[in-house]
Every structure is written in structure tokens, then in C-alpha cells.
Amino acid sequence: MSTSKAQVFLDTNRTIAPISPLLFGGFAEHMGRCIYEGIYDPKSPLADERGFRKDVLDALRDQGYTIIRYPGGNFLSGYNWLDGVGPKDQRPRRRELAWQSTETNQFGTNEFMEYCKAVNVAPMLGVNMGTGTIQSAADLVEYCNVPSGTYWSDLRILHGVQQPHNVRYWCVGNEMDGPWQMGHLEAAAYGNKALEAAKLMRWQDPSIKTVLCGSSNDQMPTYPEWDRTALEIAWEEMDYLSMHYYAGNRKNDTTSYLASAVLLERFVDTLEGTLRYVKAKRRSKHDIYLSWDEWQAWYKGDPTKGNWMEAPHLAEEFYNLEDALVVAQWLNVFLRKSYVLKIACVAQIVNVISWLHTRSDGLLKHPSYYVFKLVSNLARGEALDVRVKSPNVETREYDAVPTLDISASYDVETQNGAVFLVNRSQTESVVTDLLWQDGQAIQIDQAWQLAGNDPKAVNTWDASEELVAKNISIPAIDAGRATLNLPPLSFTVLSTCAV
Ligand code: AHR
């Protein structure tokens, strides 16, 4: 192991943009055991009177989620929302084609709304643009958001929900560029359908915000042409463009995997450029922002088809230290791109490609759980434009990248700040000088670190707290300077306040 030096320059006047609270969202899909046995498990002794797993609820609250996207995902493109409302004993059991599972429909739109209230998050609903029609999309908005006195709003009341749900965020389809999607469309066909759907949805409720499906990932053969085409057609009816990406150490090249922020940042840059281009081409005054509404690591090869079982075990990845350090970089990218990225949802919130796993008798938290929790609870106010002088790490995929990946926030109202530092080297400690350049009297009031020697280390049911974020000794700030030693394979968080 060797040691090198770095300098980090922070200035609370050198800001990027306000951090949208909706960057700390999650995604819940009818897939595997996310809904059933994750969120909803009425037979479990760990469930409350509504059937919600209490330990999962507590963990979601603890993580500071702000928004949850639902009900899919690929599931969405074959879903008839009417199957999931009304008396439970009359809801159909269906063969669910996306994940080849049996869907009991015991959890649907109204249960989801109840769940959002319990977690204290905003709901984000999807409308089916695969097998669904623009009419069914508009009907769902009426069912959810119109107070009363019409067919669909009165049906909601008949279903026991007096007050409208007032759902503000709506995804107009899911990954419609993907041939794996039920009802997959070419870009122009999707753009036209999405435009008409959003138009009708807005006529039902002009206050809604709509999300256009962007490319499913940056490796799609149609990327970024898909995004440009769909945006050009649907621009004026949309508020966000969706991004999805699943990272993975598929070649077992940890050095490159730990530089994932490079790729993530490039993905945002390309779509930001596409947004600017289309806005100019359309001579529009309207702005569209990015909604990274599926992100996570996913590569360990668990099955994704359920053999027509109810709540099969699908994509139940166990995440290790290197995955947690990639999550930390992802969150750093969110802050650095906060001027264009306004919504983000980790896929998914429990059991399926998730850092939370349920068993009948308990809940396991993977290391990335602790990373997300720290950032979502501390990143407030504005993102800072941090300058870093750091040694480099050589990677196969991205050439030389800085050893440190850093973001920071500062809230002018509370005068609280935070700095998030990843040391992506596997061998080098970095003695890091942090220099606050604005002359304000501040101190570090808490410091945490998640670190280890083995990038493949995991938490297990038998040793569930091997990798957690631990409090570390608090570095003093003297004349605007603090020094700390960042070990290899580490994520360190500092919170600051006025003296
Ligand atoms: O989150 C799992 C799946 O990944 C979603 O259903 C789909 O949108 C994406 O391909």
C-alpha cells in the first residue's frame, strides 16, 4: 500500500445549482419479490394492519426517500391498472408476461398511494404505452386526480378513497425503445403516442408533470437518436426525459468499474446536449430536465423469469463494497449534474436489484444502503463546484481518472454543508487537504466512513454489519484547512456547520 496527496478546494459561493430533493427517489415494480414479500406481505408477523412490512417501511424512511416510481418497469407495458383497484377478492390473477410470473393484483394503485403516505414520499405513476391506449392513460389520471362527479373519479370513491390522490409525476411509458418491451415502438411512433397521451392526461389535470421515455441505456443502437426524435415530437407536452442505466463489473475489472462515474457523467452530458439541441431547433421557451428513474448495479446473473410463480426470487443481487463505491460515485454525479438532473429513482427499493433484502424473519442491508442514506439525508441546498487536485488511477476502460471522486453541498439557510469523498484506488491512501476558500467560520461536526480491504466483501445474514458507515474521528478545521487520510476503497462523508 502506498500514500499520495490531494487537495480539495471548496467555496460556498461557487455553486452549481439547487439540489432537487427528488434526486433521492426509489422505484418499486411488480417484479419478483419487490411488492409481494418486500413491501406487502399481509401474512407476515412483521406486517402492520395494512399488510405493509414494518421493518421495510422503517428502512425506507431511514433512507430519506422523497419519491417512489411505480408500478414498472417492463411490467407497466402489459398492465391494465383496472386489475389492481376495487375489491381484492374480485381482482384477476394474471399471467404477467414481462417477468413470466403470476400476478395476483392484491396490491394496486390505491395500496401504493397508501404506502407513499406511510413512507412520506411523493408518488410517481407510470401509464402503459405498450399494450395500453392513450384513453386508459387519461382515465387513470381522472381516477387519481379528479375530486368527484365523473365516472372514473366516482369509481375511486366507490373503491373507498374519498380524496383525490393528486399525483403530480407521470411516466409516459417505460423503455419503449427496447425490443424486449411489450408493444415496443419506433422512436417517431412512440413520440407521437406519448405526445397524444400526455395531451389528454394534461387535459384531465393541467398541473401534472410528465416524463418522456429516453433511451434504455447508452449502449442501445438507437441512442441518442431515439431521444432526439422523441423529444422533437413531444417537446411541449413533456417536463422530463428519462434515463435508465444498470452498471456492472461484468469483466471483473474492478479498477475500471470503480471509475464508473466517468461513464455516468458522459451519459448525462450527451442527453443534456440533446435537450439543448432540440430546444433550439424548436425555438422553444420550454425546458425539459432529466429524470434518471432507474439506476443501480445489476450484473450478477440471477434469473429474471419466474416460471409463472407468484413472487418468485428474481434478480436478488447481493451487493459488495465495490458496488457501494459505485453507488457513492453515482450520487456524486447527481450533485455535480444538479443543474439538469432533477429526479432520480434507484431500482429497486427492496429485494429486486436492491440493497435491502427481506426474509420471513428479518431484513438485510447491503453496504450501499449506508451510502445512499448518508447522502440523501445530508445533501441539502446547493451543489458546490468542487475543484480537486488528485493523483490518477490508470483504467482499461477510461484511461487515467482521478483517484478521488468528490461532491459537496451547502445550504445557505441552515449554514450546514457536506462533503462526499470516494477514494477509488485499491492500493493507495490519499492524504487529502480540504481547503474552504470563502473565509467563513465553520467546523466539521460529524464524519463517517465506509471502507474495507476487499472490494468483494459483503454483509451476510450471519454477519450483517461487516460493512456499515462508521463514525470516524472528526478532523479539525484550522484557518479554513482540514487534513484527513482517505484509505483505499473508501467512502468518507463530512458534515459541516457554522462555528
Ligand atoms: O428494474 C428492472 C427492469 O429494468 C425494469 O423493469 C426495466 O425498465 C429495466 O429494463
Short mmCIF file of C-alpha atoms and ligand atoms in Angstrom, two decimals:
data_model
loop_
_atom_site.label_atom_id
_atom_site.label_comp_id
_atom_site.label_asym_id
_atom_site.label_seq_id
_atom_site.Cartn_x
_atom_site.Cartn_y
_atom_site.Cartn_z
CA MET A 1 0.00 0.00 0.00
CA SER A 2 1.30 3.48 -0.83
CA THR A 3 0.29 7.03 0.06
CA SER A 4 -0.24 10.07 -2.12
CA LYS A 5 -1.56 13.60 -1.64
CA ALA A 6 -4.57 15.52 -2.88
CA GLN A 7 -6.13 18.94 -2.43
CA VAL A 8 -9.84 19.73 -2.48
CA PHE A 9 -10.99 23.33 -2.92
CA LEU A 10 -14.43 24.29 -1.65
CA ASP A 11 -16.17 27.64 -1.78
CA THR A 12 -19.78 28.07 -0.71
CA ASN A 13 -20.11 30.92 -3.24
CA ARG A 14 -19.02 28.65 -6.11
CA THR A 15 -22.22 26.71 -6.62
CA ILE A 16 -23.63 24.54 -9.40
CA ALA A 17 -27.39 24.57 -8.76
CA PRO A 18 -30.00 23.80 -6.12
CA ILE A 19 -30.13 20.08 -5.34
CA SER A 20 -33.55 18.77 -6.25
CA PRO A 21 -34.92 16.76 -3.30
CA LEU A 22 -36.37 14.35 -5.88
CA LEU A 23 -32.86 13.05 -6.64
CA PHE A 24 -33.35 10.71 -3.69
CA GLY A 25 -36.12 8.56 -5.09
CA GLY A 26 -36.77 4.85 -5.43
CA PHE A 27 -38.51 2.53 -7.86
CA ALA A 28 -40.94 -0.26 -6.98
CA GLU A 29 -42.04 -2.70 -9.66
CA HIS A 30 -44.31 -5.72 -9.76
CA MET A 31 -41.28 -7.93 -10.30
CA GLY A 32 -40.03 -10.83 -8.22
CA ARG A 33 -40.43 -10.07 -4.52
CA CYS A 34 -40.34 -6.27 -4.62
CA ILE A 35 -44.05 -5.75 -4.00
CA TYR A 36 -45.07 -9.13 -2.57
CA GLU A 37 -42.83 -10.20 0.35
CA GLY A 38 -40.99 -6.86 0.15
CA ILE A 39 -43.49 -4.05 0.53
CA TYR A 40 -46.67 -6.06 1.07
CA ASP A 41 -46.85 -9.32 2.98
CA PRO A 42 -50.14 -9.48 4.92
CA LYS A 43 -49.45 -12.95 6.36
CA SER A 44 -46.11 -11.91 7.85
CA PRO A 45 -45.93 -11.31 11.62
CA LEU A 46 -43.72 -8.35 10.66
CA ALA A 47 -46.54 -6.66 8.73
CA ASP A 48 -48.86 -3.93 10.01
CA GLU A 49 -52.67 -3.99 9.74
CA ARG A 50 -52.44 -2.85 6.09
CA GLY A 51 -50.10 -5.71 5.21
CA PHE A 52 -47.02 -3.47 4.91
CA ARG A 53 -43.75 -4.95 6.23
CA LYS A 54 -42.88 -2.66 9.15
CA ASP A 55 -39.13 -3.31 9.01
CA VAL A 56 -39.07 -2.38 5.31
CA LEU A 57 -41.12 0.75 5.96
CA ASP A 58 -38.69 1.81 8.71
CA ALA A 59 -35.70 1.24 6.45
CA LEU A 60 -37.24 3.25 3.61
CA ARG A 61 -37.99 6.14 5.97
CA ASP A 62 -34.49 5.90 7.37
CA GLN A 63 -33.05 6.26 3.87
CA GLY A 64 -34.85 9.57 3.35
CA TYR A 65 -36.62 8.70 0.13
CA THR A 66 -38.61 11.55 -1.40
CA ILE A 67 -40.41 9.93 -4.33
CA ILE A 68 -41.28 6.37 -5.43
CA ARG A 69 -41.91 5.38 -9.05
CA TYR A 70 -44.47 2.58 -9.64
CA PRO A 71 -45.69 0.04 -11.00
CA GLY A 72 -42.91 -0.63 -13.55
CA GLY A 73 -40.68 -1.12 -15.39
CA ASN A 74 -41.30 -3.67 -18.07
CA PHE A 75 -44.34 -4.79 -16.06
CA LEU A 76 -46.00 -1.46 -16.85
CA SER A 77 -46.20 -2.15 -20.59
CA GLY A 78 -48.66 -5.02 -20.13
CA TYR A 79 -50.52 -3.67 -17.09
CA ASN A 80 -54.20 -2.80 -17.02
CA TRP A 81 -54.49 -0.54 -13.97
CA LEU A 82 -58.14 -1.58 -13.56
CA ASP A 83 -56.90 -5.05 -12.50
CA GLY A 84 -55.39 -3.52 -9.37
CA VAL A 85 -58.31 -1.47 -7.99
CA GLY A 86 -61.60 -2.36 -6.29
CA PRO A 87 -62.46 -5.29 -4.00
CA LYS A 88 -59.44 -7.54 -3.63
CA ASP A 89 -61.41 -10.76 -3.94
CA GLN A 90 -62.58 -9.67 -7.39
CA ARG A 91 -59.17 -8.76 -8.79
CA PRO A 92 -57.94 -11.08 -11.54
CA ARG A 93 -54.95 -13.40 -11.31
CA ARG A 94 -52.98 -12.87 -14.49
CA ARG A 95 -50.04 -14.33 -16.29
CA GLU A 96 -47.58 -11.45 -16.21
CA LEU A 97 -45.56 -11.58 -19.41
CA ALA A 98 -42.58 -9.32 -18.69
CA TRP A 99 -41.25 -11.46 -15.83
CA GLN A 100 -43.28 -14.61 -16.61
CA SER A 101 -44.81 -14.67 -13.17
CA THR A 102 -48.35 -14.89 -11.76
CA GLU A 103 -49.70 -11.51 -10.71
CA THR A 104 -52.39 -11.65 -8.03
CA ASN A 105 -53.19 -7.91 -8.16
CA GLN A 106 -53.63 -7.78 -4.38
CA PHE A 107 -51.55 -4.61 -4.41
CA GLY A 108 -52.52 -1.85 -6.84
CA THR A 109 -52.79 1.91 -7.28
CA ASN A 110 -54.68 2.72 -4.06
CA GLU A 111 -52.47 0.48 -1.92
CA PHE A 112 -49.45 2.19 -3.48
CA MET A 113 -50.81 5.62 -2.57
CA GLU A 114 -51.34 4.46 1.00
CA TYR A 115 -47.77 3.18 1.01
CA CYS A 116 -46.39 6.51 -0.23
CA LYS A 117 -48.16 8.25 2.64
CA ALA A 118 -46.68 5.75 5.09
CA VAL A 119 -43.13 6.32 3.79
CA ASN A 120 -43.79 10.06 3.36
CA VAL A 121 -42.85 10.27 -0.32
CA ALA A 122 -44.42 11.66 -3.47
CA PRO A 123 -45.88 9.03 -5.84
CA MET A 124 -44.69 8.82 -9.44
CA LEU A 125 -47.02 6.72 -11.58
CA GLY A 126 -46.45 5.18 -14.99
CA VAL A 127 -49.02 4.81 -17.75
CA ASN A 128 -48.91 1.86 -20.12
CA MET A 129 -47.75 2.90 -23.61
CA GLY A 130 -47.19 -0.72 -24.72
CA THR A 131 -50.49 -2.60 -24.70
CA GLY A 132 -52.28 0.42 -23.22
CA THR A 133 -54.10 3.23 -25.00
CA ILE A 134 -53.97 7.00 -24.64
CA GLN A 135 -57.55 6.69 -23.33
CA SER A 136 -56.58 4.33 -20.49
CA ALA A 137 -53.74 6.73 -19.59
CA ALA A 138 -56.11 9.70 -19.37
CA ASP A 139 -58.64 7.60 -17.42
CA LEU A 140 -56.04 6.79 -14.78
CA VAL A 141 -55.30 10.50 -14.31
CA GLU A 142 -59.05 11.09 -13.89
CA TYR A 143 -59.32 8.18 -11.43
CA CYS A 144 -56.41 9.52 -9.36
CA ASN A 145 -56.67 13.30 -9.57
CA VAL A 146 -60.26 14.44 -10.25
CA PRO A 147 -62.10 15.08 -6.94
CA SER A 148 -65.55 13.60 -7.81
CA GLY A 149 -68.63 13.72 -10.02
CA THR A 150 -67.35 11.81 -13.08
CA TYR A 151 -67.24 8.13 -13.97
CA TRP A 152 -63.61 7.40 -13.05
CA SER A 153 -63.38 9.74 -10.06
CA ASP A 154 -66.58 8.28 -8.63
CA LEU A 155 -65.23 4.79 -9.17
CA ARG A 156 -62.28 5.71 -6.96
CA ILE A 157 -64.72 6.92 -4.30
CA LEU A 158 -66.68 3.66 -4.66
CA HIS A 159 -63.35 1.93 -4.01
CA GLY A 160 -63.20 3.69 -0.66
CA VAL A 161 -60.90 6.62 -1.49
CA GLN A 162 -62.75 9.90 -0.97
CA GLN A 163 -59.96 12.38 -1.61
CA PRO A 164 -58.09 12.57 -4.92
CA HIS A 165 -54.50 11.32 -4.84
CA ASN A 166 -53.22 14.39 -6.72
CA VAL A 167 -50.38 12.50 -8.36
CA ARG A 168 -48.03 15.07 -9.86
CA TYR A 169 -45.33 12.99 -11.61
CA TRP A 170 -46.28 10.69 -14.50
CA CYS A 171 -44.05 8.48 -16.64
CA VAL A 172 -45.48 8.17 -20.14
CA GLY A 173 -44.46 4.56 -20.70
CA ASN A 174 -41.31 2.63 -19.89
CA GLU A 175 -38.25 1.84 -22.04
CA MET A 176 -40.28 1.97 -25.23
CA ASP A 177 -37.06 1.88 -27.30
CA GLY A 178 -36.35 -1.70 -26.16
CA PRO A 179 -37.39 -4.67 -28.33
CA TRP A 180 -37.95 -6.54 -25.03
CA GLN A 181 -40.76 -4.12 -24.19
CA MET A 182 -44.36 -5.25 -24.71
CA GLY A 183 -45.64 -3.03 -27.51
CA HIS A 184 -42.16 -1.65 -28.33
CA LEU A 185 -42.34 1.25 -30.80
CA GLU A 186 -40.03 3.07 -33.18
CA ALA A 187 -38.95 6.49 -31.89
CA ALA A 188 -41.34 8.59 -34.00
CA ALA A 189 -44.29 6.30 -33.29
CA TYR A 190 -43.56 6.48 -29.58
CA GLY A 191 -43.07 10.26 -29.72
CA ASN A 192 -46.47 10.69 -31.34
CA LYS A 193 -48.25 8.33 -28.95
CA ALA A 194 -46.60 9.91 -25.92
CA LEU A 195 -47.49 13.39 -27.17
CA GLU A 196 -51.18 12.48 -27.54
CA ALA A 197 -51.28 10.60 -24.23
CA ALA A 198 -49.67 13.49 -22.35
CA LYS A 199 -52.05 15.94 -24.01
CA LEU A 200 -55.11 14.03 -22.81
CA MET A 201 -53.56 13.45 -19.39
CA ARG A 202 -52.92 17.18 -19.02
CA TRP A 203 -56.45 17.98 -20.13
CA GLN A 204 -57.55 15.85 -17.19
CA ASP A 205 -55.17 17.70 -14.86
CA PRO A 206 -53.05 20.60 -16.14
CA SER A 207 -50.86 20.56 -13.04
CA ILE A 208 -49.21 17.21 -13.79
CA LYS A 209 -45.55 16.78 -14.78
CA THR A 210 -44.78 14.25 -17.50
CA VAL A 211 -41.72 12.12 -18.23
CA LEU A 212 -40.86 11.03 -21.77
CA CYS A 213 -39.06 7.67 -22.21
CA GLY A 214 -35.45 8.25 -23.15
CA SER A 215 -33.04 5.53 -24.22
CA SER A 216 -32.93 2.43 -22.01
CA ASN A 217 -29.15 2.82 -21.76
CA ASP A 218 -26.25 4.36 -23.64
CA GLN A 219 -25.48 1.08 -25.47
CA MET A 220 -28.79 0.97 -27.35
CA PRO A 221 -28.19 1.07 -31.13
CA THR A 222 -30.75 3.87 -31.35
CA TYR A 223 -29.09 6.04 -28.67
CA PRO A 224 -29.11 9.07 -28.73
CA GLU A 225 -31.14 9.35 -31.93
CA TRP A 226 -34.16 7.91 -30.12
CA ASP A 227 -34.00 10.70 -27.57
CA ARG A 228 -33.67 13.42 -30.18
CA THR A 229 -36.55 12.11 -32.29
CA ALA A 230 -38.99 11.56 -29.43
CA LEU A 231 -38.09 14.93 -27.90
CA GLU A 232 -38.58 16.80 -31.16
CA ILE A 233 -42.09 15.41 -31.48
CA ALA A 234 -43.30 15.56 -27.88
CA TRP A 235 -41.27 18.52 -26.53
CA GLU A 236 -44.04 20.90 -25.49
CA GLU A 237 -46.05 18.25 -23.60
CA MET A 238 -43.11 16.89 -21.58
CA ASP A 239 -41.26 18.08 -18.49
CA TYR A 240 -38.59 15.40 -18.12
CA LEU A 241 -36.66 12.92 -20.24
CA SER A 242 -36.00 9.57 -18.55
CA MET A 243 -32.59 7.91 -18.31
CA HIS A 244 -32.00 4.31 -17.23
CA TYR A 245 -28.69 2.63 -16.57
CA TYR A 246 -27.50 -0.50 -14.79
CA ALA A 247 -23.79 -0.61 -14.04
CA GLY A 248 -21.82 -3.81 -13.59
CA ASN A 249 -18.39 -5.28 -13.12
CA ARG A 250 -19.09 -7.79 -15.87
CA LYS A 251 -15.44 -8.36 -16.84
CA ASN A 252 -14.28 -8.45 -13.23
CA ASP A 253 -12.19 -5.37 -13.92
CA THR A 254 -12.55 -3.63 -10.58
CA THR A 255 -10.24 -0.75 -11.49
CA SER A 256 -12.45 0.27 -14.41
CA TYR A 257 -15.67 -0.48 -12.52
CA LEU A 258 -14.56 1.90 -9.78
CA ALA A 259 -14.25 4.63 -12.41
CA SER A 260 -17.93 4.28 -13.44
CA ALA A 261 -18.60 7.95 -12.71
CA VAL A 262 -16.85 8.77 -15.99
CA LEU A 263 -19.42 6.85 -17.99
CA LEU A 264 -22.36 8.10 -15.91
CA GLU A 265 -21.27 11.70 -16.33
CA ARG A 266 -20.81 11.26 -20.08
CA PHE A 267 -24.33 9.83 -20.38
CA VAL A 268 -25.78 12.95 -18.74
CA ASP A 269 -23.60 15.24 -20.88
CA THR A 270 -24.86 13.67 -24.11
CA LEU A 271 -28.50 13.97 -23.13
CA GLU A 272 -28.01 17.48 -21.83
CA GLY A 273 -26.61 18.35 -25.26
CA THR A 274 -29.60 16.67 -26.91
CA LEU A 275 -32.01 18.70 -24.77
CA ARG A 276 -30.26 21.93 -25.72
CA TYR A 277 -30.26 21.00 -29.40
CA VAL A 278 -33.96 20.18 -29.50
CA LYS A 279 -34.92 23.27 -27.53
CA ALA A 280 -33.01 25.43 -30.02
CA LYS A 281 -34.37 23.59 -33.04
CA ARG A 282 -37.94 24.01 -31.83
CA ARG A 283 -37.31 27.68 -30.95
CA SER A 284 -38.93 26.76 -27.65
CA LYS A 285 -39.07 28.65 -24.39
CA HIS A 286 -39.95 25.43 -22.59
CA ASP A 287 -37.34 23.47 -20.60
CA ILE A 288 -37.05 19.73 -20.09
CA TYR A 289 -34.90 18.20 -17.33
CA LEU A 290 -33.53 14.71 -16.82
CA SER A 291 -35.18 12.04 -14.69
CA TRP A 292 -32.74 9.18 -14.01
CA ASP A 293 -35.60 6.99 -12.88
CA GLU A 294 -33.83 3.63 -12.96
CA TRP A 295 -30.24 3.34 -11.74
CA GLN A 296 -28.36 0.65 -9.88
CA ALA A 297 -25.72 -2.04 -10.32
CA TRP A 298 -27.12 -5.24 -11.91
CA TYR A 299 -24.83 -7.91 -13.28
CA LYS A 300 -24.66 -10.94 -11.04
CA GLY A 301 -26.77 -13.13 -13.28
CA ASP A 302 -29.76 -14.11 -11.11
CA PRO A 303 -32.83 -15.36 -13.02
CA THR A 304 -35.29 -12.79 -14.33
CA LYS A 305 -38.12 -15.11 -15.43
CA GLY A 306 -40.42 -16.51 -12.80
CA ASN A 307 -41.71 -19.77 -14.33
CA TRP A 308 -45.25 -18.44 -13.67
CA MET A 309 -44.81 -18.47 -9.91
CA GLU A 310 -46.19 -15.86 -7.52
CA ALA A 311 -43.45 -13.56 -6.16
CA PRO A 312 -40.50 -15.62 -7.43
CA HIS A 313 -36.95 -14.76 -6.38
CA LEU A 314 -35.74 -12.64 -9.31
CA ALA A 315 -32.61 -10.51 -9.64
CA GLU A 316 -31.84 -10.64 -5.92
CA GLU A 317 -28.31 -9.25 -6.20
CA PHE A 318 -26.09 -9.21 -3.13
CA TYR A 319 -24.05 -6.03 -3.33
CA ASN A 320 -20.45 -5.75 -2.16
CA LEU A 321 -18.06 -2.95 -1.28
CA GLU A 322 -17.13 -2.09 -4.86
CA ASP A 323 -20.85 -1.79 -5.74
CA ALA A 324 -21.29 0.58 -2.79
CA LEU A 325 -18.42 2.74 -4.02
CA VAL A 326 -20.06 2.89 -7.46
CA VAL A 327 -23.32 3.98 -5.80
CA ALA A 328 -21.40 6.71 -3.98
CA GLN A 329 -20.00 7.97 -7.29
CA TRP A 330 -23.44 7.86 -8.86
CA LEU A 331 -24.72 10.14 -6.10
CA ASN A 332 -21.71 12.42 -6.62
CA VAL A 333 -22.66 12.64 -10.30
CA PHE A 334 -26.24 13.56 -9.30
CA LEU A 335 -24.93 16.51 -7.31
CA ARG A 336 -22.45 17.60 -9.98
CA LYS A 337 -25.22 17.45 -12.60
CA SER A 338 -27.88 19.03 -10.40
CA TYR A 339 -28.47 21.83 -12.91
CA VAL A 340 -30.09 19.41 -15.37
CA LEU A 341 -30.86 16.27 -13.35
CA LYS A 342 -33.94 16.79 -11.20
CA ILE A 343 -35.35 13.32 -10.44
CA ALA A 344 -33.61 10.00 -9.78
CA CYS A 345 -35.00 6.66 -8.59
CA VAL A 346 -32.86 3.75 -7.51
CA ALA A 347 -34.08 0.46 -8.95
CA GLN A 348 -35.42 -1.06 -6.85
CA ILE A 349 -36.32 -0.30 -3.24
CA VAL A 350 -36.48 -3.85 -1.87
CA ASN A 351 -35.49 -7.41 -2.86
CA VAL A 352 -35.19 -6.91 -6.62
CA ILE A 353 -31.79 -5.42 -7.60
CA SER A 354 -31.93 -3.80 -4.19
CA TRP A 355 -29.63 -3.11 -1.26
CA LEU A 356 -32.43 -4.33 1.05
CA HIS A 357 -33.42 -7.98 1.34
CA THR A 358 -36.28 -9.49 3.28
CA ARG A 359 -36.52 -12.95 4.78
CA SER A 360 -39.58 -14.14 6.69
CA ASP A 361 -37.72 -13.25 9.92
CA GLY A 362 -35.76 -10.16 9.07
CA LEU A 363 -34.11 -7.64 6.81
CA LEU A 364 -30.55 -7.48 5.44
CA LYS A 365 -28.90 -4.20 4.44
CA HIS A 366 -26.10 -4.26 1.89
CA PRO A 367 -23.23 -1.73 2.11
CA SER A 368 -24.73 0.63 -0.49
CA TYR A 369 -27.74 1.12 1.82
CA TYR A 370 -25.50 3.15 4.14
CA VAL A 371 -24.04 5.19 1.29
CA PHE A 372 -27.45 6.25 0.00
CA LYS A 373 -28.74 7.01 3.46
CA LEU A 374 -25.87 9.38 4.24
CA VAL A 375 -26.11 11.31 1.00
CA SER A 376 -29.90 11.54 0.89
CA ASN A 377 -30.03 12.82 4.46
CA LEU A 378 -27.16 15.31 4.17
CA ALA A 379 -27.11 16.75 0.64
CA ARG A 380 -29.17 19.90 1.03
CA GLY A 381 -29.28 23.36 -0.51
CA GLU A 382 -26.95 23.78 -3.48
CA ALA A 383 -24.30 21.56 -5.00
CA LEU A 384 -20.84 23.09 -4.84
CA ASP A 385 -18.45 23.27 -7.75
CA VAL A 386 -15.59 21.41 -6.07
CA ARG A 387 -12.08 21.65 -7.53
CA VAL A 388 -9.87 18.61 -6.95
CA LYS A 389 -6.14 18.12 -7.46
CA SER A 390 -5.65 14.41 -7.11
CA PRO A 391 -3.33 11.71 -8.42
CA ASN A 392 -4.73 9.46 -11.13
CA VAL A 393 -5.64 5.80 -11.40
CA GLU A 394 -4.98 4.09 -14.75
CA THR A 395 -8.00 2.14 -16.04
CA ARG A 396 -8.57 -0.08 -19.09
CA GLU A 397 -11.95 1.42 -19.91
CA TYR A 398 -11.42 5.13 -19.26
CA ASP A 399 -7.62 5.70 -19.35
CA ALA A 400 -6.46 7.83 -16.41
CA VAL A 401 -9.09 9.00 -13.93
CA PRO A 402 -8.64 10.99 -10.70
CA THR A 403 -8.19 8.75 -7.65
CA LEU A 404 -10.73 10.82 -5.74
CA ASP A 405 -14.34 11.36 -6.80
CA ILE A 406 -15.95 14.15 -4.80
CA SER A 407 -19.11 16.20 -4.47
CA ALA A 408 -20.28 18.69 -1.87
CA SER A 409 -23.37 20.61 -0.80
CA TYR A 410 -24.12 23.75 1.18
CA ASP A 411 -27.41 25.03 2.49
CA VAL A 412 -27.32 28.79 2.88
CA GLU A 413 -30.42 28.77 5.13
CA THR A 414 -29.07 26.41 7.77
CA GLN A 415 -25.38 27.03 7.02
CA ASN A 416 -24.92 23.26 7.02
CA GLY A 417 -22.68 21.65 4.45
CA ALA A 418 -21.48 18.19 3.48
CA VAL A 419 -18.58 16.73 1.54
CA PHE A 420 -18.73 13.26 -0.05
CA LEU A 421 -15.36 11.69 -0.93
CA VAL A 422 -14.67 8.39 -2.71
CA ASN A 423 -11.14 7.01 -2.86
CA ARG A 424 -11.42 4.61 -5.79
CA SER A 425 -7.85 3.34 -5.55
CA GLN A 426 -7.48 -0.25 -4.35
CA THR A 427 -3.98 0.28 -3.05
CA GLU A 428 -3.33 3.92 -2.28
CA SER A 429 -4.20 6.01 0.75
CA VAL A 430 -4.64 9.65 -0.11
CA VAL A 431 -3.71 12.32 2.42
CA THR A 432 -6.20 15.00 1.48
CA ASP A 433 -6.17 18.69 2.33
CA LEU A 434 -9.63 20.25 2.24
CA LEU A 435 -9.46 24.00 1.76
CA TRP A 436 -12.55 26.16 2.31
CA GLN A 437 -11.85 29.31 0.33
CA ASP A 438 -14.76 31.55 1.34
CA GLY A 439 -13.40 32.65 4.72
CA GLN A 440 -16.49 31.53 6.68
CA ALA A 441 -16.00 30.20 10.19
CA ILE A 442 -17.11 26.56 10.01
CA GLN A 443 -16.38 23.28 11.72
CA ILE A 444 -16.84 19.64 10.88
CA ASP A 445 -19.44 18.30 13.27
CA GLN A 446 -19.60 14.66 12.13
CA ALA A 447 -17.57 12.31 9.97
CA TRP A 448 -18.38 8.82 8.69
CA GLN A 449 -16.54 6.25 6.64
CA LEU A 450 -17.37 3.02 4.84
CA ALA A 451 -14.16 1.22 3.89
CA GLY A 452 -12.59 -2.20 3.53
CA ASN A 453 -9.67 -4.12 2.08
CA ASP A 454 -11.63 -6.43 -0.16
CA PRO A 455 -13.78 -4.95 -2.95
CA LYS A 456 -15.84 -8.16 -2.98
CA ALA A 457 -16.69 -8.06 0.74
CA VAL A 458 -20.41 -8.30 1.57
CA ASN A 459 -22.79 -8.24 4.50
CA THR A 460 -24.41 -11.64 5.07
CA TRP A 461 -27.35 -12.82 7.14
CA ASP A 462 -24.85 -14.16 9.68
CA ALA A 463 -22.55 -11.12 9.63
CA SER A 464 -24.90 -8.33 8.67
CA GLU A 465 -22.84 -5.36 9.88
CA GLU A 466 -19.42 -6.07 8.40
CA LEU A 467 -19.74 -3.12 6.07
CA VAL A 468 -21.56 -0.15 7.55
CA ALA A 469 -20.74 3.55 7.64
CA LYS A 470 -18.89 4.12 10.92
CA ASN A 471 -18.24 7.35 12.73
CA ILE A 472 -14.60 8.36 12.47
CA SER A 473 -12.68 10.95 14.43
CA ILE A 474 -13.59 14.47 13.41
CA PRO A 475 -10.84 16.40 11.64
CA ALA A 476 -10.34 19.95 12.92
CA ILE A 477 -10.55 22.90 10.54
CA ASP A 478 -7.74 25.35 11.11
CA ALA A 479 -7.64 28.57 9.06
CA GLY A 480 -10.02 27.02 6.53
CA ARG A 481 -7.98 23.81 6.16
CA ALA A 482 -8.60 20.25 7.34
CA THR A 483 -6.48 17.21 6.57
CA LEU A 484 -7.61 13.64 6.50
CA ASN A 485 -6.25 10.36 5.32
CA LEU A 486 -8.59 8.61 2.89
CA PRO A 487 -7.89 4.87 2.86
CA PRO A 488 -8.14 2.87 -0.38
CA LEU A 489 -11.61 1.57 -1.26
CA SER A 490 -13.38 4.09 0.93
CA PHE A 491 -16.30 6.47 1.06
CA THR A 492 -15.97 9.30 3.56
CA VAL A 493 -18.60 11.87 4.49
CA LEU A 494 -18.10 15.08 6.42
CA SER A 495 -20.89 17.29 7.66
CA THR A 496 -20.11 20.91 8.46
CA CYS A 497 -21.84 23.70 10.36
CA ALA A 498 -21.20 27.31 11.33
CA VAL A 499 -18.97 27.82 14.37
O1 AHR B 1 -35.78 -2.69 -12.92
C1 AHR B 1 -35.84 -3.85 -13.69
C2 AHR B 1 -36.12 -3.58 -15.16
O2 AHR B 1 -35.04 -2.95 -15.77
C3 AHR B 1 -37.29 -2.67 -15.46
O3 AHR B 1 -38.47 -3.35 -15.46
C4 AHR B 1 -36.96 -2.15 -16.82
O4 AHR B 1 -37.48 -0.86 -17.02
C5 AHR B 1 -35.45 -2.21 -16.89
O5 AHR B 1 -35.02 -2.81 -18.04
#
